[in-house]
Amino acid sequence: MARRSRTTKLPAPFLRRISIRTDVLPLPQTYPCDLPWLDEGFELEFDQPVTIFCGENGAGKSTLIEAIADICGFSDTGGNRSVAAAGHDYQDEVNGAALGQALRGSWLPKVTSGWFFRAETFFSMARRLDGLGSPNADFLSHSHGEGFLRFFEKRMSRQGIYLFDEPESALSPRRQIELLRFLVDVQNHAGAQVILSTHSPILMATPGADLRTITHRGIFPTSFRDTEHFKLYQSFALDPEGFLAAALEGDWDAIV
C-alpha cells in the first residue's frame, strides 16, 4: 500500500533543525562521525526555504546531504521514500546513512514527500521510474541535463523537501541558470524546501537563500562573493591569461 503524503498550509522550511541524538553519545571515532565539524553539540538550524552548502571536496558536503536524506526517510543513494535510485553496488560508495542514524530532525510539520537528487544515479533512477510505469517518467528520451531539469520541474512544483548533491555536475552553465530560476521560485513562494550542496557560484547566488560554507573549522554563513569558488571564477574572467600563468606556476596567492 502506497504511503500517504502529508501536506500542510504552513510555509517552508519544514525541516527546522538537525542535531545529535543524545542516545548515540559518545560518537564513534570513525568516518563519517569523525568529520571535523561534527561534535557532541552539533546543531544546524534551517530558516529559509532554500539552504545551500559549499566547500572543498572532502569537507563533508555530500555526506551531510546523504545524512539529511536518511533523516527524511529517503534512500541515501538517491530517490524518495518509495523508490531508491540505485542498488546495493552503489550503496558501498555512500556514507551518509551512518551519520543520519546519529542525528535527529525537528520538523514543523513532518513532510513526507520529496526527493533526493544525485547526478551519479539519475539514469538509474529514471530507468526504475520507467520500469514502474510512472506517468511522469520518460526522462531518458532527453539529454542528461534536459532530463535532469525536466525532473526538477515535475517534482519541485509539489510541496515537499528536495535534496541535491552537486546538481551542476549534470548541467551546463545555461542549464544551471534554469535551475537557479526554479530555486528562486521555491525561495519566493515557500511551497517546498530545498537543501543542496554545490560548487557552482551561479547556484550559490540564489537571492534570499541561506548560503553556508563547510570547512574543517565548522559550518558558517557566507555570501557567494566571499567564497573561494566565486573568487576563482572572477579572477579568471578578469584576466584569463594572468590566471592561467599563475595557475600553471602554482602561485595560489596570485590566483585568488
mmCIF file of C-alpha atoms in Angstrom:
data_model
loop_
_atom_site.group_PDB
_atom_site.id
_atom_site.type_symbol
_atom_site.label_atom_id
_atom_site.label_comp_id
_atom_site.label_asym_id
_atom_site.label_seq_id
_atom_site.Cartn_x
_atom_site.Cartn_y
_atom_site.Cartn_z
ATOM 1 C CA MET A 1 0.000 0.000 0.000
ATOM 2 C CA ALA A 2 1.429 3.397 -1.003
ATOM 3 C CA ARG A 3 2.296 5.822 1.767
ATOM 4 C CA ARG A 4 0.004 8.803 2.055
ATOM 5 C CA SER A 5 1.882 12.083 1.662
ATOM 6 C CA ARG A 6 1.408 14.634 4.410
ATOM 7 C CA THR A 7 0.630 18.179 3.336
ATOM 8 C CA THR A 8 0.441 21.428 5.261
ATOM 9 C CA LYS A 9 -0.597 25.040 4.765
ATOM 10 C CA LEU A 10 2.470 26.234 6.678
ATOM 11 C CA PRO A 11 5.293 27.659 4.542
ATOM 12 C CA ALA A 12 8.726 26.053 4.230
ATOM 13 C CA PRO A 13 11.135 25.309 5.820
ATOM 14 C CA PHE A 14 9.537 22.156 7.189
ATOM 15 C CA LEU A 15 12.742 20.589 8.491
ATOM 16 C CA ARG A 16 13.749 23.210 11.051
ATOM 17 C CA ARG A 17 16.748 21.666 12.776
ATOM 18 C CA ILE A 18 19.089 18.697 12.862
ATOM 19 C CA SER A 19 21.083 17.807 15.961
ATOM 20 C CA ILE A 20 22.986 14.957 17.579
ATOM 21 C CA ARG A 21 20.901 12.282 19.259
ATOM 22 C CA THR A 22 21.939 12.087 22.886
ATOM 23 C CA ASP A 23 21.396 8.328 22.969
ATOM 24 C CA VAL A 24 24.241 7.732 20.474
ATOM 25 C CA LEU A 25 26.882 9.598 22.504
ATOM 26 C CA PRO A 26 29.801 9.353 22.596
ATOM 27 C CA LEU A 27 30.174 9.477 18.819
ATOM 28 C CA PRO A 28 32.355 6.756 17.289
ATOM 29 C CA GLN A 29 35.755 7.970 16.095
ATOM 30 C CA THR A 30 35.241 6.535 12.622
ATOM 31 C CA TYR A 31 34.028 8.071 9.375
ATOM 32 C CA PRO A 32 31.614 9.776 8.952
ATOM 33 C CA CYS A 33 31.174 10.574 12.647
ATOM 34 C CA ASP A 34 34.753 11.864 12.879
ATOM 35 C CA LEU A 35 34.197 14.765 10.458
ATOM 36 C CA PRO A 36 35.961 17.805 11.978
ATOM 37 C CA TRP A 37 32.821 19.976 12.138
ATOM 38 C CA LEU A 38 30.843 17.283 13.936
ATOM 39 C CA ASP A 39 30.854 17.173 17.731
ATOM 40 C CA GLU A 40 28.515 16.295 20.588
ATOM 41 C CA GLY A 41 26.943 19.751 20.452
ATOM 42 C CA PHE A 42 26.381 19.763 16.678
ATOM 43 C CA GLU A 43 23.185 21.511 15.572
ATOM 44 C CA LEU A 44 22.035 23.086 12.318
ATOM 45 C CA GLU A 45 19.051 25.406 12.003
ATOM 46 C CA PHE A 46 17.092 25.908 8.769
ATOM 47 C CA ASP A 47 15.184 29.173 8.482
ATOM 48 C CA GLN A 48 14.872 29.660 4.715
ATOM 49 C CA PRO A 49 13.080 27.617 2.047
ATOM 50 C CA VAL A 50 16.447 27.208 0.238
ATOM 51 C CA THR A 51 19.663 26.295 2.071
ATOM 52 C CA ILE A 52 22.924 25.901 0.139
ATOM 53 C CA PHE A 53 26.168 24.322 1.345
ATOM 54 C CA CYS A 54 29.512 24.948 -0.354
ATOM 55 C CA GLY A 55 33.080 23.951 0.419
ATOM 56 C CA GLU A 56 36.029 21.969 -0.875
ATOM 57 C CA ASN A 57 35.901 18.294 -1.785
ATOM 58 C CA GLY A 58 36.344 16.227 1.334
ATOM 59 C CA ALA A 59 34.688 18.786 3.597
ATOM 60 C CA GLY A 60 31.675 16.521 4.102
ATOM 61 C CA LYS A 61 29.035 18.266 1.958
ATOM 62 C CA SER A 62 27.792 15.110 0.247
ATOM 63 C CA THR A 63 27.855 13.141 3.490
ATOM 64 C CA LEU A 64 25.744 15.822 5.183
ATOM 65 C CA ILE A 65 23.182 15.802 2.351
ATOM 66 C CA GLU A 66 23.066 11.985 2.470
ATOM 67 C CA ALA A 67 22.503 12.151 6.238
ATOM 68 C CA ILE A 68 19.610 14.570 5.782
ATOM 69 C CA ALA A 69 18.167 12.215 3.144
ATOM 70 C CA ASP A 70 18.281 9.428 5.718
ATOM 71 C CA ILE A 71 16.509 11.660 8.274
ATOM 72 C CA CYS A 72 13.799 12.314 5.650
ATOM 73 C CA GLY A 73 13.364 8.591 5.069
ATOM 74 C CA PHE A 74 14.801 8.778 1.525
ATOM 75 C CA SER A 75 17.391 6.427 0.100
ATOM 76 C CA ASP A 76 20.854 7.945 0.531
ATOM 77 C CA THR A 77 21.701 6.700 -2.966
ATOM 78 C CA GLY A 78 19.003 9.000 -4.368
ATOM 79 C CA GLY A 79 15.243 8.683 -4.616
ATOM 80 C CA ASN A 80 12.426 9.110 -2.141
ATOM 81 C CA ARG A 81 10.542 7.076 0.463
ATOM 82 C CA SER A 82 9.253 4.633 -2.153
ATOM 83 C CA VAL A 83 11.896 4.475 -4.896
ATOM 84 C CA ALA A 84 15.660 4.101 -4.469
ATOM 85 C CA ALA A 85 17.794 5.301 -7.360
ATOM 86 C CA ALA A 86 20.494 2.662 -7.124
ATOM 87 C CA GLY A 87 21.053 -0.868 -5.963
ATOM 88 C CA HIS A 88 23.424 -2.328 -3.408
ATOM 89 C CA ASP A 89 26.517 -1.902 -5.609
ATOM 90 C CA TYR A 90 26.325 1.873 -5.263
ATOM 91 C CA GLN A 91 25.486 1.659 -1.563
ATOM 92 C CA ASP A 92 29.145 0.968 -0.759
ATOM 93 C CA GLU A 93 30.067 4.454 -2.052
ATOM 94 C CA VAL A 94 27.829 6.468 0.283
ATOM 95 C CA ASN A 95 28.300 7.078 3.994
ATOM 96 C CA GLY A 96 25.548 9.453 4.951
ATOM 97 C CA ALA A 97 23.127 6.896 6.365
ATOM 98 C CA ALA A 98 25.538 6.123 9.216
ATOM 99 C CA LEU A 99 25.629 9.831 10.088
ATOM 100 C CA GLY A 100 21.882 10.161 9.604
ATOM 101 C CA GLN A 101 21.318 7.485 12.244
ATOM 102 C CA ALA A 102 23.225 9.672 14.730
ATOM 103 C CA LEU A 103 21.093 12.757 14.009
ATOM 104 C CA ARG A 104 17.610 13.850 14.991
ATOM 105 C CA GLY A 105 15.399 16.005 12.784
ATOM 106 C CA SER A 106 12.999 18.612 14.197
ATOM 107 C CA TRP A 107 10.050 19.301 11.883
ATOM 108 C CA LEU A 108 7.188 21.785 11.718
ATOM 109 C CA PRO A 109 5.392 19.831 10.431
ATOM 110 C CA LYS A 110 6.848 16.497 9.277
ATOM 111 C CA VAL A 111 6.557 16.455 5.477
ATOM 112 C CA THR A 112 6.945 13.014 3.931
ATOM 113 C CA SER A 113 7.014 13.862 0.218
ATOM 114 C CA GLY A 114 10.092 14.982 -1.684
ATOM 115 C CA TRP A 115 13.174 13.615 -3.417
ATOM 116 C CA PHE A 116 16.940 13.252 -3.136
ATOM 117 C CA PHE A 117 18.647 14.073 -6.477
ATOM 118 C CA ARG A 118 22.071 12.645 -7.274
ATOM 119 C CA ALA A 119 23.656 13.268 -10.670
ATOM 120 C CA GLU A 120 25.538 9.946 -10.447
ATOM 121 C CA THR A 121 22.377 7.868 -10.082
ATOM 122 C CA PHE A 122 19.933 9.915 -12.149
ATOM 123 C CA PHE A 123 19.766 7.449 -15.049
ATOM 124 C CA SER A 124 19.419 4.506 -12.690
ATOM 125 C CA MET A 125 16.502 6.274 -11.011
ATOM 126 C CA ALA A 126 14.933 7.241 -14.358
ATOM 127 C CA ARG A 127 15.095 3.632 -15.558
ATOM 128 C CA ARG A 128 13.401 2.470 -12.363
ATOM 129 C CA LEU A 129 10.604 5.026 -12.766
ATOM 130 C CA ASP A 130 10.149 3.924 -16.367
ATOM 131 C CA GLY A 131 10.000 0.312 -15.188
ATOM 132 C CA LEU A 132 7.385 1.182 -12.565
ATOM 133 C CA GLY A 133 5.251 2.858 -15.222
ATOM 134 C CA SER A 134 5.431 6.316 -13.675
ATOM 135 C CA PRO A 135 3.171 8.694 -15.666
ATOM 136 C CA ASN A 136 5.779 11.457 -15.231
ATOM 137 C CA ALA A 137 8.773 9.424 -16.370
ATOM 138 C CA ASP A 138 10.246 9.432 -19.920
ATOM 139 C CA PHE A 139 13.321 11.351 -18.685
ATOM 140 C CA LEU A 140 15.679 9.147 -20.694
ATOM 141 C CA SER A 141 14.376 10.498 -24.018
ATOM 142 C CA HIS A 142 16.169 13.769 -23.211
ATOM 143 C CA SER A 143 19.837 14.667 -22.822
ATOM 144 C CA HIS A 144 21.272 14.238 -19.327
ATOM 145 C CA GLY A 145 20.888 17.936 -18.464
ATOM 146 C CA GLU A 146 17.471 18.297 -20.093
ATOM 147 C CA GLY A 147 16.210 15.144 -18.371
ATOM 148 C CA PHE A 148 17.531 16.429 -15.045
ATOM 149 C CA LEU A 149 15.748 19.778 -15.476
ATOM 150 C CA ARG A 150 12.535 18.129 -16.622
ATOM 151 C CA PHE A 151 12.641 16.022 -13.488
ATOM 152 C CA PHE A 152 13.188 19.120 -11.318
ATOM 153 C CA GLU A 153 10.277 20.890 -12.981
ATOM 154 C CA LYS A 154 7.906 17.949 -12.467
ATOM 155 C CA ARG A 155 8.885 17.310 -8.849
ATOM 156 C CA MET A 156 9.610 20.768 -7.430
ATOM 157 C CA SER A 157 6.187 22.123 -8.354
ATOM 158 C CA ARG A 158 4.844 19.987 -5.469
ATOM 159 C CA GLN A 159 5.044 20.538 -1.748
ATOM 160 C CA GLY A 160 7.919 18.555 -0.250
ATOM 161 C CA ILE A 161 11.563 18.584 0.771
ATOM 162 C CA TYR A 162 14.113 18.290 -2.042
ATOM 163 C CA LEU A 163 17.779 17.491 -1.590
ATOM 164 C CA PHE A 164 20.503 17.993 -4.226
ATOM 165 C CA ASP A 165 24.094 16.802 -4.178
ATOM 166 C CA GLU A 166 26.125 18.922 -6.638
ATOM 167 C CA PRO A 167 23.425 19.073 -9.344
ATOM 168 C CA GLU A 168 25.654 21.284 -11.518
ATOM 169 C CA SER A 169 27.712 18.217 -12.476
ATOM 170 C CA ALA A 170 24.896 17.304 -14.888
ATOM 171 C CA LEU A 171 24.207 20.845 -16.087
ATOM 172 C CA SER A 172 25.858 23.334 -18.419
ATOM 173 C CA PRO A 173 26.118 26.939 -17.155
ATOM 174 C CA ARG A 174 22.999 27.821 -19.157
ATOM 175 C CA ARG A 175 21.106 24.907 -17.605
ATOM 176 C CA GLN A 176 22.345 25.970 -14.161
ATOM 177 C CA ILE A 177 20.590 29.287 -14.740
ATOM 178 C CA GLU A 178 17.365 27.378 -15.405
ATOM 179 C CA LEU A 179 17.799 25.519 -12.121
ATOM 180 C CA LEU A 180 18.530 28.867 -10.456
ATOM 181 C CA ARG A 181 15.119 30.077 -11.637
ATOM 182 C CA PHE A 182 13.475 27.039 -10.009
ATOM 183 C CA LEU A 183 15.348 27.746 -6.771
ATOM 184 C CA VAL A 184 14.284 31.405 -6.791
ATOM 185 C CA ASP A 185 10.670 30.308 -7.238
ATOM 186 C CA VAL A 186 10.979 27.950 -4.251
ATOM 187 C CA GLN A 187 12.606 30.681 -2.156
ATOM 188 C CA ASN A 188 9.926 33.250 -3.033
ATOM 189 C CA HIS A 189 6.845 31.054 -2.653
ATOM 190 C CA ALA A 190 7.992 28.746 0.191
ATOM 191 C CA GLY A 191 5.859 25.869 -1.075
ATOM 192 C CA ALA A 192 8.792 23.491 -0.847
ATOM 193 C CA GLN A 193 12.112 23.213 0.963
ATOM 194 C CA VAL A 194 15.415 22.724 -0.863
ATOM 195 C CA ILE A 195 18.756 21.785 0.697
ATOM 196 C CA LEU A 196 21.669 21.417 -1.704
ATOM 197 C CA SER A 197 25.437 21.191 -1.910
ATOM 198 C CA THR A 198 27.243 22.809 -4.814
ATOM 199 C CA HIS A 199 30.490 24.141 -6.278
ATOM 200 C CA SER A 200 28.557 26.439 -8.648
ATOM 201 C CA PRO A 201 28.739 30.202 -7.928
ATOM 202 C CA ILE A 202 25.622 30.563 -10.085
ATOM 203 C CA LEU A 203 23.571 28.402 -7.726
ATOM 204 C CA MET A 204 25.246 29.902 -4.632
ATOM 205 C CA ALA A 205 23.931 33.304 -5.740
ATOM 206 C CA THR A 206 20.264 32.293 -5.308
ATOM 207 C CA PRO A 207 18.695 35.510 -3.891
ATOM 208 C CA GLY A 208 17.491 35.127 -0.313
ATOM 209 C CA ALA A 209 18.873 31.618 0.134
ATOM 210 C CA ASP A 210 20.856 30.699 3.249
ATOM 211 C CA LEU A 211 24.407 30.027 1.983
ATOM 212 C CA ARG A 212 26.859 28.276 4.300
ATOM 213 C CA THR A 213 30.417 27.127 3.813
ATOM 214 C CA ILE A 214 31.704 23.871 5.297
ATOM 215 C CA THR A 215 35.327 23.836 6.439
ATOM 216 C CA HIS A 216 37.424 21.810 8.865
ATOM 217 C CA ARG A 217 36.628 24.506 11.457
ATOM 218 C CA GLY A 218 32.868 24.286 11.175
ATOM 219 C CA ILE A 219 29.834 25.363 9.146
ATOM 220 C CA PHE A 220 29.458 29.125 8.738
ATOM 221 C CA PRO A 221 27.115 31.554 6.933
ATOM 222 C CA THR A 222 28.704 33.311 3.971
ATOM 223 C CA SER A 223 27.904 35.262 0.809
ATOM 224 C CA PHE A 224 28.627 33.970 -2.672
ATOM 225 C CA ARG A 225 31.095 36.811 -3.304
ATOM 226 C CA ASP A 226 33.170 35.694 -0.327
ATOM 227 C CA THR A 227 33.501 32.083 -1.476
ATOM 228 C CA GLU A 228 36.724 30.839 -2.996
ATOM 229 C CA HIS A 229 34.660 29.425 -5.866
ATOM 230 C CA PHE A 230 33.406 32.869 -6.895
ATOM 231 C CA LYS A 231 36.827 34.489 -6.436
ATOM 232 C CA LEU A 232 38.447 31.897 -8.714
ATOM 233 C CA TYR A 233 35.900 32.394 -11.494
ATOM 234 C CA GLN A 234 36.109 36.156 -11.077
ATOM 235 C CA SER A 235 39.908 36.079 -11.283
ATOM 236 C CA PHE A 236 39.754 34.014 -14.462
ATOM 237 C CA ALA A 237 37.114 36.271 -16.082
ATOM 238 C CA LEU A 238 39.034 39.468 -15.312
ATOM 239 C CA ASP A 239 42.418 38.230 -16.565
ATOM 240 C CA PRO A 240 42.350 34.780 -18.211
ATOM 241 C CA GLU A 241 45.984 34.862 -19.334
ATOM 242 C CA GLY A 242 47.279 36.029 -15.958
ATOM 243 C CA PHE A 243 45.082 33.471 -14.193
ATOM 244 C CA LEU A 244 46.391 30.611 -16.332
ATOM 245 C CA ALA A 245 50.002 31.687 -15.915
ATOM 246 C CA ALA A 246 49.640 31.828 -12.126
ATOM 247 C CA ALA A 247 47.690 28.551 -12.015
ATOM 248 C CA LEU A 248 50.288 26.677 -14.054
ATOM 249 C CA GLU A 249 53.020 28.015 -11.798
ATOM 250 C CA GLY A 250 51.073 27.008 -8.715
ATOM 251 C CA ASP A 251 51.014 30.622 -7.471
ATOM 252 C CA TRP A 252 47.820 30.320 -5.440
ATOM 253 C CA ASP A 253 48.086 33.807 -3.891
ATOM 254 C CA ALA A 254 48.120 35.385 -7.355
ATOM 255 C CA ILE A 255 45.036 33.429 -8.395
ATOM 256 C CA VAL A 256 42.737 34.432 -5.553
#
